[in-house]
Coordinates of C-alpha atoms in Angstrom, one line a residue:
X5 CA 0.0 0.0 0.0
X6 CA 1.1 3.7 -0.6
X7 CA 2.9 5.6 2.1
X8 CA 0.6 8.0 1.8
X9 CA -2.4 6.4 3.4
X10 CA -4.6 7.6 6.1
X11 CA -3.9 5.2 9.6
X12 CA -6.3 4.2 11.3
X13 CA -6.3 2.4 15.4
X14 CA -8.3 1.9 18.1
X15 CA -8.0 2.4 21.6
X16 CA -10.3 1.8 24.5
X17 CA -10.3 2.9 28.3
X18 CA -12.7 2.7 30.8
X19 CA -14.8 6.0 31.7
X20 CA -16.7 6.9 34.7
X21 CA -19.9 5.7 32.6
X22 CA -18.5 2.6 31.4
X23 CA -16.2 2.2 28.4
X24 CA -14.9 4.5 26.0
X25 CA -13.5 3.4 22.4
X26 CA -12.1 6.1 20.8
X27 CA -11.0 5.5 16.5
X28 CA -8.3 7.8 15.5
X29 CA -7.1 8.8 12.1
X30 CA -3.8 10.2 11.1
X31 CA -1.6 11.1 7.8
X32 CA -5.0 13.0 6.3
X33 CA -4.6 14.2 3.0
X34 CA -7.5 17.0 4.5
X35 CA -6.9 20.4 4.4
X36 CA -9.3 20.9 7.0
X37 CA -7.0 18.3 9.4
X38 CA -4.0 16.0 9.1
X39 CA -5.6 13.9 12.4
X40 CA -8.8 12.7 13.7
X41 CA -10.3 11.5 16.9
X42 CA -13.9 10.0 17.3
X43 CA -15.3 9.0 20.6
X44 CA -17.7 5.8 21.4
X45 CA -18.9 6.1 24.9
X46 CA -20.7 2.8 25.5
X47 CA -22.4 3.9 28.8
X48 CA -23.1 1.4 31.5
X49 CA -20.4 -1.0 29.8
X50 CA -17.6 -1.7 31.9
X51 CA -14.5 -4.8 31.8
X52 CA -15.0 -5.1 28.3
X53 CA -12.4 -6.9 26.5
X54 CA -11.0 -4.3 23.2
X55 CA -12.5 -5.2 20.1
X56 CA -10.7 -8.3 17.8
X57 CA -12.4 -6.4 14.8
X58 CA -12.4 -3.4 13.6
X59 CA -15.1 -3.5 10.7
X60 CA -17.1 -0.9 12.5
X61 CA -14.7 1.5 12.5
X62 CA -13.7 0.7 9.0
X63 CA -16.9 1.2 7.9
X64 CA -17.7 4.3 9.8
X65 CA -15.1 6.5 8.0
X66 CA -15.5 4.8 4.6
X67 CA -17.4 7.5 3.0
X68 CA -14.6 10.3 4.5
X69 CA -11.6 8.2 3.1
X70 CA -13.8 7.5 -0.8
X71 CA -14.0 11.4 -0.7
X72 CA -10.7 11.8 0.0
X73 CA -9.9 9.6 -2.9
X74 CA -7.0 8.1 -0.1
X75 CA -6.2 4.7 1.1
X76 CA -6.6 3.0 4.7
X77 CA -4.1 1.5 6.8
X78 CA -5.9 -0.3 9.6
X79 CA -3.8 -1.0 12.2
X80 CA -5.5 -4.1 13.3
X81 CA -7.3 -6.9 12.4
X82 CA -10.7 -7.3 9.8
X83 CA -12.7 -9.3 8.9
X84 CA -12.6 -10.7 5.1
X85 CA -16.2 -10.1 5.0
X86 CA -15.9 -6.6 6.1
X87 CA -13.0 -6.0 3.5
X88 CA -15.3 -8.0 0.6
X89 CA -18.2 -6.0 1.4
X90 CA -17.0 -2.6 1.7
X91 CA -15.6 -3.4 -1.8
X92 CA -18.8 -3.4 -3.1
X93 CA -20.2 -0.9 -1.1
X94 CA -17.3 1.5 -2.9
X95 CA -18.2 -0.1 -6.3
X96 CA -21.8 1.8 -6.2
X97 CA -20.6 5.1 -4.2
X98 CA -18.4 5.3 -7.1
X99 CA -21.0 4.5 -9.6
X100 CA -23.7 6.9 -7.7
X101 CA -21.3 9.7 -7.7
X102 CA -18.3 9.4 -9.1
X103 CA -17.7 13.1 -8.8
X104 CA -17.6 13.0 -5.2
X105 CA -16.2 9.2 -3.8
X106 CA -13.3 7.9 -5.4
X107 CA -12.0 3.5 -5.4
X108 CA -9.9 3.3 -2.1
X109 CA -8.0 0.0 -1.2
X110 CA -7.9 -0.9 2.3
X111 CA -5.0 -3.0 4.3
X112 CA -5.0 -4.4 7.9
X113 CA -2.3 -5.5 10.1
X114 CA -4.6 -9.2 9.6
X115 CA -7.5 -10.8 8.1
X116 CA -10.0 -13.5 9.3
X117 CA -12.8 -15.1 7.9
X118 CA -14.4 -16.1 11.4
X119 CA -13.7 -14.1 14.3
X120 CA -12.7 -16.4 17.1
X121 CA -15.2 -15.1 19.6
X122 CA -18.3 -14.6 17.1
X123 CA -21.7 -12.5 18.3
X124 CA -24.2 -14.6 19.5
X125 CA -27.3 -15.7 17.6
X126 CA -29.7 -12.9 19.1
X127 CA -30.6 -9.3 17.5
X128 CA -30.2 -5.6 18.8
X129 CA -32.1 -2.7 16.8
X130 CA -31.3 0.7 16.4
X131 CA -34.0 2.6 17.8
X132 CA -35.1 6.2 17.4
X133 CA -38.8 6.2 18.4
X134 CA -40.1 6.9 14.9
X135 CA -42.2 4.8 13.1
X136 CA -39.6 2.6 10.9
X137 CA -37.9 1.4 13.7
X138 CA -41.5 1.1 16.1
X139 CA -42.7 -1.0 13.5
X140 CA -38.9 -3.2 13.3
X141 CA -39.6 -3.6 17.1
X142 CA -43.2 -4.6 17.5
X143 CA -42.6 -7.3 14.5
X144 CA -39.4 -8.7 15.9
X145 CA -39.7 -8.5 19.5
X146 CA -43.1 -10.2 19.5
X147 CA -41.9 -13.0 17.1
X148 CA -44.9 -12.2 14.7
X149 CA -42.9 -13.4 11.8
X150 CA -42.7 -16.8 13.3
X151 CA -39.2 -18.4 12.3
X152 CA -38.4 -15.7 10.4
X153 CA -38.3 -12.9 13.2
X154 CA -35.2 -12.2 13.8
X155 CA -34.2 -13.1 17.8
X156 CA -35.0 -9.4 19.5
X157 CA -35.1 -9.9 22.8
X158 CA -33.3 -7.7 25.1
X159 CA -32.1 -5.0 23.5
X160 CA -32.6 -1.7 21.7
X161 CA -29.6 1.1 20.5
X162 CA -30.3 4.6 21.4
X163 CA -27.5 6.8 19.8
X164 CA -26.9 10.0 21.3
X165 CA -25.2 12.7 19.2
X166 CA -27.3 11.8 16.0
X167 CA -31.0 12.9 16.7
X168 CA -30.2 14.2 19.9
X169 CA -27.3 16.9 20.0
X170 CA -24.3 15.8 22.1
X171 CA -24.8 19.1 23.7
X172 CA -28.6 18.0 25.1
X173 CA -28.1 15.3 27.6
X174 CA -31.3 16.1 29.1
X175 CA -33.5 15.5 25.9
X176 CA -31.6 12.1 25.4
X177 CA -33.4 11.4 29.0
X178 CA -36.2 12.6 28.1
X179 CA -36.6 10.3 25.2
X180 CA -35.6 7.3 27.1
X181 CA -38.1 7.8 29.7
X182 CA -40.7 8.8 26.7
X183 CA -40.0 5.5 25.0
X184 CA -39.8 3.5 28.3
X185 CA -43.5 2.2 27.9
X186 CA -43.1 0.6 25.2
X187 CA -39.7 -1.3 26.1
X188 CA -41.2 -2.4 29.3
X189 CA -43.8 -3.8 27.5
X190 CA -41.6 -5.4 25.1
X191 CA -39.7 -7.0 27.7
X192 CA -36.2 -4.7 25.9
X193 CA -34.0 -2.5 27.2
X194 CA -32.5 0.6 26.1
X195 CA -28.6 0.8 25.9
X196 CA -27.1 4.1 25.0
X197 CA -23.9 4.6 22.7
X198 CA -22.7 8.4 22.7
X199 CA -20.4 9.3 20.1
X200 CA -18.8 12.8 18.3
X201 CA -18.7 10.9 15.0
X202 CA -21.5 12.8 13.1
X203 CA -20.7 16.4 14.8
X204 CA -17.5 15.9 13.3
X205 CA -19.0 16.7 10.0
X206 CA -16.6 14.5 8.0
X207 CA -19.2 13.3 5.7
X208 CA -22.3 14.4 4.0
X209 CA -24.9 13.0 6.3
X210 CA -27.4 12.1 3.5
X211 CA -24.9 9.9 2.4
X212 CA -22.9 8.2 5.5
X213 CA -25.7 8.1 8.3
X214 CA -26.0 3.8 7.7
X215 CA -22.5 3.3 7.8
X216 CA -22.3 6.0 10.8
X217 CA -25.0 3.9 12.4
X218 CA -23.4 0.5 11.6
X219 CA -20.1 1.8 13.3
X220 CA -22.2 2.0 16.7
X221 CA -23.7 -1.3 16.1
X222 CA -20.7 -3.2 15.6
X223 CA -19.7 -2.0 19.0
X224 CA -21.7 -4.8 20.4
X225 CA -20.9 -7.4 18.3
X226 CA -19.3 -9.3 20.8
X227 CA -22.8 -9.9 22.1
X228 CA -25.0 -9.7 19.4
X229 CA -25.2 -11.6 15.8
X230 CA -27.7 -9.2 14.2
X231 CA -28.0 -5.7 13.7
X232 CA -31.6 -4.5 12.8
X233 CA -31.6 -1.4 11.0
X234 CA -35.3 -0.1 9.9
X235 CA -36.0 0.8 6.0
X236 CA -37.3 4.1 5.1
X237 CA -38.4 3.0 1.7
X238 CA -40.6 0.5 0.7
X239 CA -39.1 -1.5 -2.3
X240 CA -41.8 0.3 -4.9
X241 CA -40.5 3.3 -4.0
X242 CA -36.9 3.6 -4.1
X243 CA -34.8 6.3 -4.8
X244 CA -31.0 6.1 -5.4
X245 CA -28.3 7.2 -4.2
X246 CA -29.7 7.2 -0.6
X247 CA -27.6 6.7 2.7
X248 CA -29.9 3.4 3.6
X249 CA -31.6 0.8 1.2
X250 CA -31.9 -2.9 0.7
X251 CA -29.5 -2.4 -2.1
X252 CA -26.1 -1.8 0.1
X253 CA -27.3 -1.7 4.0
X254 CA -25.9 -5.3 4.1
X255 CA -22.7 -4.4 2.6
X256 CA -21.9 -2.8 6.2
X257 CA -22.0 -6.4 7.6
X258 CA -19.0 -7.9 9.0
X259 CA -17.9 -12.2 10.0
X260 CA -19.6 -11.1 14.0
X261 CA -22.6 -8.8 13.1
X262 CA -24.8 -9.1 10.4
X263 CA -26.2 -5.4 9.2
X264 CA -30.2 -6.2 8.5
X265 CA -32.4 -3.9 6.1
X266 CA -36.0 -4.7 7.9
X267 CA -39.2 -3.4 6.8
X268 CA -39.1 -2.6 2.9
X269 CA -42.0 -4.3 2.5
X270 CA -44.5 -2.3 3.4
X271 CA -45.2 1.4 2.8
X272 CA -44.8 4.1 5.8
X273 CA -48.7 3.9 6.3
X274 CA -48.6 0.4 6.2
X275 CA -46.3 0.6 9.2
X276 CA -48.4 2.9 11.6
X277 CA -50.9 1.0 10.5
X278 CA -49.9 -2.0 12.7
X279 CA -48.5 0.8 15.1
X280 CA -52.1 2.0 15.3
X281 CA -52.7 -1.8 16.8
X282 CA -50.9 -0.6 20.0
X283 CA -51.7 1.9 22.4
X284 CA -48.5 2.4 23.9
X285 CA -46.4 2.3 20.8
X286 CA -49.0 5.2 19.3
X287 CA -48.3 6.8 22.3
X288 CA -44.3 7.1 22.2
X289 CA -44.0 7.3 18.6
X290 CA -41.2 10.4 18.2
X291 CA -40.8 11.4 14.2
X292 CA -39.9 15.2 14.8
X293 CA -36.8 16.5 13.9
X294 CA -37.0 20.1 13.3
X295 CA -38.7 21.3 16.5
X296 CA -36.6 22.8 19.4
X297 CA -37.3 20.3 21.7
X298 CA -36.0 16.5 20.5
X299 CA -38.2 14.6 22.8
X300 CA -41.6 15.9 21.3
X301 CA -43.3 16.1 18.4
X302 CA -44.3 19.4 17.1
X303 CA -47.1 18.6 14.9
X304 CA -46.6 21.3 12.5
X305 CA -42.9 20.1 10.3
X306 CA -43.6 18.2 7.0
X307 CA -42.6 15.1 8.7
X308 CA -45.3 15.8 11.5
X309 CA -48.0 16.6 8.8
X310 CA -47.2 13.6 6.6
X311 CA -47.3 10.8 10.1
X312 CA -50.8 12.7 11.1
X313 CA -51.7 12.0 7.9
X314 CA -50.6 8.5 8.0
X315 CA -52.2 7.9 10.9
X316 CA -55.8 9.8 9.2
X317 CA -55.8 7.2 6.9
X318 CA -55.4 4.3 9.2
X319 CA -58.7 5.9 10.8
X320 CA -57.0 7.5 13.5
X321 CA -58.1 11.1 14.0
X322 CA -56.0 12.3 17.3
X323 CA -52.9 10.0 17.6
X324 CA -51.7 10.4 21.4
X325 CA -48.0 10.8 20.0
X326 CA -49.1 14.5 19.6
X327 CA -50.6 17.1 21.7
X328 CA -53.7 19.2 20.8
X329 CA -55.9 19.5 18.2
X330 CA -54.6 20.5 14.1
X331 CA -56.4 22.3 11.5
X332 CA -55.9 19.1 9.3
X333 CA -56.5 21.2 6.4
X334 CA -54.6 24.5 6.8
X335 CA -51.5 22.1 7.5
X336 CA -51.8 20.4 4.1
X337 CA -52.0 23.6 2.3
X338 CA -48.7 24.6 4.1
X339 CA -47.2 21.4 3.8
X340 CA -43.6 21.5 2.3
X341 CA -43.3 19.7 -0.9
X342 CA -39.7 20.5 -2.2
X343 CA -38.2 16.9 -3.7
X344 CA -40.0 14.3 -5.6
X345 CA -39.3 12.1 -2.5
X346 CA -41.8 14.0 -0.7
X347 CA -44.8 13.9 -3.4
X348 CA -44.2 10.0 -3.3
X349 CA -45.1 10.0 0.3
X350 CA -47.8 12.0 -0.1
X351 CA -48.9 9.9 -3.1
X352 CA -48.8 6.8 -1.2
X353 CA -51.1 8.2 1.4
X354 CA -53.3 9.0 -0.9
X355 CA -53.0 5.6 -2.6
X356 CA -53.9 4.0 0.6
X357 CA -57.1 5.8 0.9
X358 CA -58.3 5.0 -2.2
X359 CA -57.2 1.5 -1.5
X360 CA -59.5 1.4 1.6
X361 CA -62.1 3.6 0.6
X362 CA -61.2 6.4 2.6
X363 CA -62.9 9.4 1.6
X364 CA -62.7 12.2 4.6
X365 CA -62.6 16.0 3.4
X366 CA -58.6 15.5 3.8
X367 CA -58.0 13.4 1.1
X368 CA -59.8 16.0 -1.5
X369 CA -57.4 18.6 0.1
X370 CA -54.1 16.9 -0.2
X371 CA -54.8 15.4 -3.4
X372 CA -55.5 19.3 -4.5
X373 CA -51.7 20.2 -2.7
X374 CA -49.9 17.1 -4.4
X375 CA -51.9 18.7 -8.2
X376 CA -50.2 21.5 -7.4
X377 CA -46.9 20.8 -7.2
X378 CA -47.2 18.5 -10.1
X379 CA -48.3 21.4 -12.1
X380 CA -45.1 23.8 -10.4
X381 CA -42.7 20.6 -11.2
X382 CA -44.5 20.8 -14.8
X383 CA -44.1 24.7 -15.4
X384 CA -40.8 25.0 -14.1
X385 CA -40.2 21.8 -16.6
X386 CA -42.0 23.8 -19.3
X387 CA -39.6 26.9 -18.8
X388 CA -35.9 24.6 -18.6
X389 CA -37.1 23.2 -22.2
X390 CA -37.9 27.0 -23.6
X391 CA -34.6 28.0 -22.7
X392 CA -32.7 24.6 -23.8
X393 CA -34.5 25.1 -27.0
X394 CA -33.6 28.8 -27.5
X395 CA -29.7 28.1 -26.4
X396 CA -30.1 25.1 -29.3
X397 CA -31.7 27.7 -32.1
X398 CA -28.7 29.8 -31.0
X399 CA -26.1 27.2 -31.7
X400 CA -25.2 27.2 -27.8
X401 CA -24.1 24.0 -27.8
X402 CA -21.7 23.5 -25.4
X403 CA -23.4 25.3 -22.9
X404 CA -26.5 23.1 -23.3
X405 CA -24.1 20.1 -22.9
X406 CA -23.0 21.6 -19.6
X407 CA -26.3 22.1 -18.3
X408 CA -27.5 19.2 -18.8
X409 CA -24.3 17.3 -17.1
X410 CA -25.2 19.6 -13.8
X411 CA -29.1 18.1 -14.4
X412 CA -29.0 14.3 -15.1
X413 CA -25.1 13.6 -13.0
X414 CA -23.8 10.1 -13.6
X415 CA -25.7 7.5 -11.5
X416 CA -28.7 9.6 -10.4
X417 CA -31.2 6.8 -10.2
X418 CA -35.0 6.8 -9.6
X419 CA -36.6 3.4 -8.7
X420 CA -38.8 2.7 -9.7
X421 CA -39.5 4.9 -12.9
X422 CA -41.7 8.3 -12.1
X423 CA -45.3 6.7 -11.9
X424 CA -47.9 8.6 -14.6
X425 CA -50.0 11.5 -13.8
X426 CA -53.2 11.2 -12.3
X427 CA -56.2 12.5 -13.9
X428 CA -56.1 15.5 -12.1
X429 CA -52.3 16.6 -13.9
X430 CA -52.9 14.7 -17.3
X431 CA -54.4 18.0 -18.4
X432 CA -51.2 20.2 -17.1
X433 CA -49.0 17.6 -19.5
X434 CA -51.3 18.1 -22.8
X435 CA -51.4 22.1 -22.2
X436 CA -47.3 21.8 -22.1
X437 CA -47.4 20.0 -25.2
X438 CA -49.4 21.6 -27.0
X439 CA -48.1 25.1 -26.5
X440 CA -45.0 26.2 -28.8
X441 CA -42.2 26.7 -28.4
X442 CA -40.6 30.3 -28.4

């Protein structure tokens, strides 16, 4: 391997909460920093033995070292399923966007192909409180899949210092002891991992927040053979490049802990759906990220609108996971819609309806908001091609060309492909055709 690569070691110490790991990096090619330092406070963890592997930690800063374009020394020992896998995790990061993560090769001090202390045949889930990972807890714990559940039966992750600023210990307690109801019940506990990995800011979050995630999980590997990590997608929905899908989330998967996608399946209403089946999950439910307080729901962000809405069409009018009464109405009127992303979700819910005859004023109204950002997307789509086709009259070829690189980049990818307009946009798409072009 080049001289030039970053290092990368571990070293672990025991804290007045239990045990901290801490993964350093030095020899950056970073203009920003020629050394690194990232903390993993397992709390309530004490007399554990330092890790044999360090896939985790390998994975963790994969993303920083493919931007980088620079290769990693690991001074310590892999596994060759880690290595295998993180291969192919590069191959499409590199296909996605090749403008931003570059082919790095990767050398520990040793390989293995099975650890000689392995993670035991049981399950721990990431948990955040919002509805993907509810739903991965009430299907898994409660063995409702039969012999395909995966073994969940102790434990849940809480990360602190991804949702919850490092900086807000007291809203990290606050979420424990909100979500507390519905572990007891479960018969799981709550461990916390606290980490300074993600305020770091070495990587574009969007991209790195499932390999971040898998970093914490493999922590426990030494106890644990399964990592349950909840989808966001369902499989008819996709879209890629995307920091979490079926497609790569088991690439993060090492020889101790197996990295598990759970839930594409089923659609976001689909999952409050069986949610709606349980008081006390309904009642802890947390999806709010943009109010000031991390342990609430503010009932008035997109993602707020969109899970009341989930929860409408389920036939639940006031979910107890927020407080007070909504105008229902005067939030879908306001409700962001600024990606194609977020139309899907708002199309789904509105395909659920239909699907179960739902047929409350709200449905009306927020098939009237998604019409009108179809027919926004549609004008704004009317006015690129006017000006593509006056720079082509012109003879303005090459800066068409460039445009259209900045537009459609390599490895964009929509799965699956956009779905046709309804009835109520069909019209918008003849008027664009039909009117000429100046």
């Amino acid at each position: 391997m080049p001289s030039d690569a970053m290092h990368l070691h571990v070293t672990q110490e025991r804290s007045g909460e239990g045990t901290r790991r801490t993964l350093h990096l030095e020899g950056l090619h970073d203009p920003q920093r020629r050394t690194m330092s990232a903390f993993f406070d397992m709390v309530g963890e004490f007399d554990l033995r330092p890790p044999e592997l360090l896939d985790g930690f390998m994975f963790g800063i994969i993303m920083y070292a493919m931007r980088l374009g620079q290769n990693i020394r690991v001074h310590g020992t892999l596994s060759r399923q880690a290595i295998r896998n993180c291969y192919e995790l590069q191959d499409a990061w590199a296909l996605w966007n090749p403008g931003m993560y570059h082919k790095i090769h990767i050398e520990p001090d040793a390989s293995v192909s099975v650890a000689q202390t392995s993670g035991e045949e049981e399950a721990i889930a990431a948990y955040s409180g919002g509805v993907d990972s509810t739903f991965t807890l009430l299907r898994h714990a409660a063995g409702r899949l039969g012999l395909a559940s995966y073994p969940l039966k102790r434990t849940v992750l809480l990360v602190h210092g991804f949702d919850v600023p490092l900086a807000k210990p007291e809203d990290l307690e606050a979420l424990r002891q909100r979500f507390a109801p519905l572990l007891d019940e479960l018969g799981l506990e709550a461990r916390i991992l606290r980490t300074n990995l993600k305020e770091l800011d070495l990587q574009r979050w969007q991209d790195s927040f499932m390999t971040q995630l898998a970093c914490c999980l493999h922590n426990y590997s030494h106890e644990f053979g399964y990592g349950l990590v909840a989808s966001s997608k369902a499989y008819d929905s996709l879209l890629l490049p995307v920091g979490s899908s079926p497609a790569t989330d088991h690439l993060l998967s090492g020889a101790t802990l197996s990295i598990v996608h759970d839930g594409a399946g089923y659609s976001r209403t689909e999952k409050v759906e069986e949610i709606a089946r349980n008081a006390t999950a309904t009642r802890v439910t947390k999806v709010c990220w943009e109010g000031s307080e991390t342990f609430r729901n503010c009932g008035v962000c997109d993602k707020c609108v969109r899970t009341l809405l989930n929860f409408r069409a389920v036939g639940v009018s006031n979910p107890t996971c927020f407080e007070g009464q909504r105008d229902l109405q005067q939030l879908i009127s306001n409700v962001g819609m600024t990606s194609y992303s977020m139309c899907m979700e708002l199309e789904s819910i509105i395909a659920y309806a239909h699907t179960h005859a739902v047929t409350d004023p709200w449905v009306a109204a927020l098939e009237r908001r998604v019409a009108r950002y179809e027919i926004e997307m549609a004008e704004a789509s009317n006015g690129r091609l006017r000006n593509a086709w006056g720079m082509a009259t012109r003879g303005e070829w090459r800066r068409l060309a460039a445009k259209l690189r900045d537009k459609f980049p390599r490895g964009r990818l929509t799965m699956p492909a956009r779905p046709s307009f309804t009835e109520r946009s069909r019209t918008v798409v003849e008027k664009i055709a039909q009117a000429p072009l100046e």
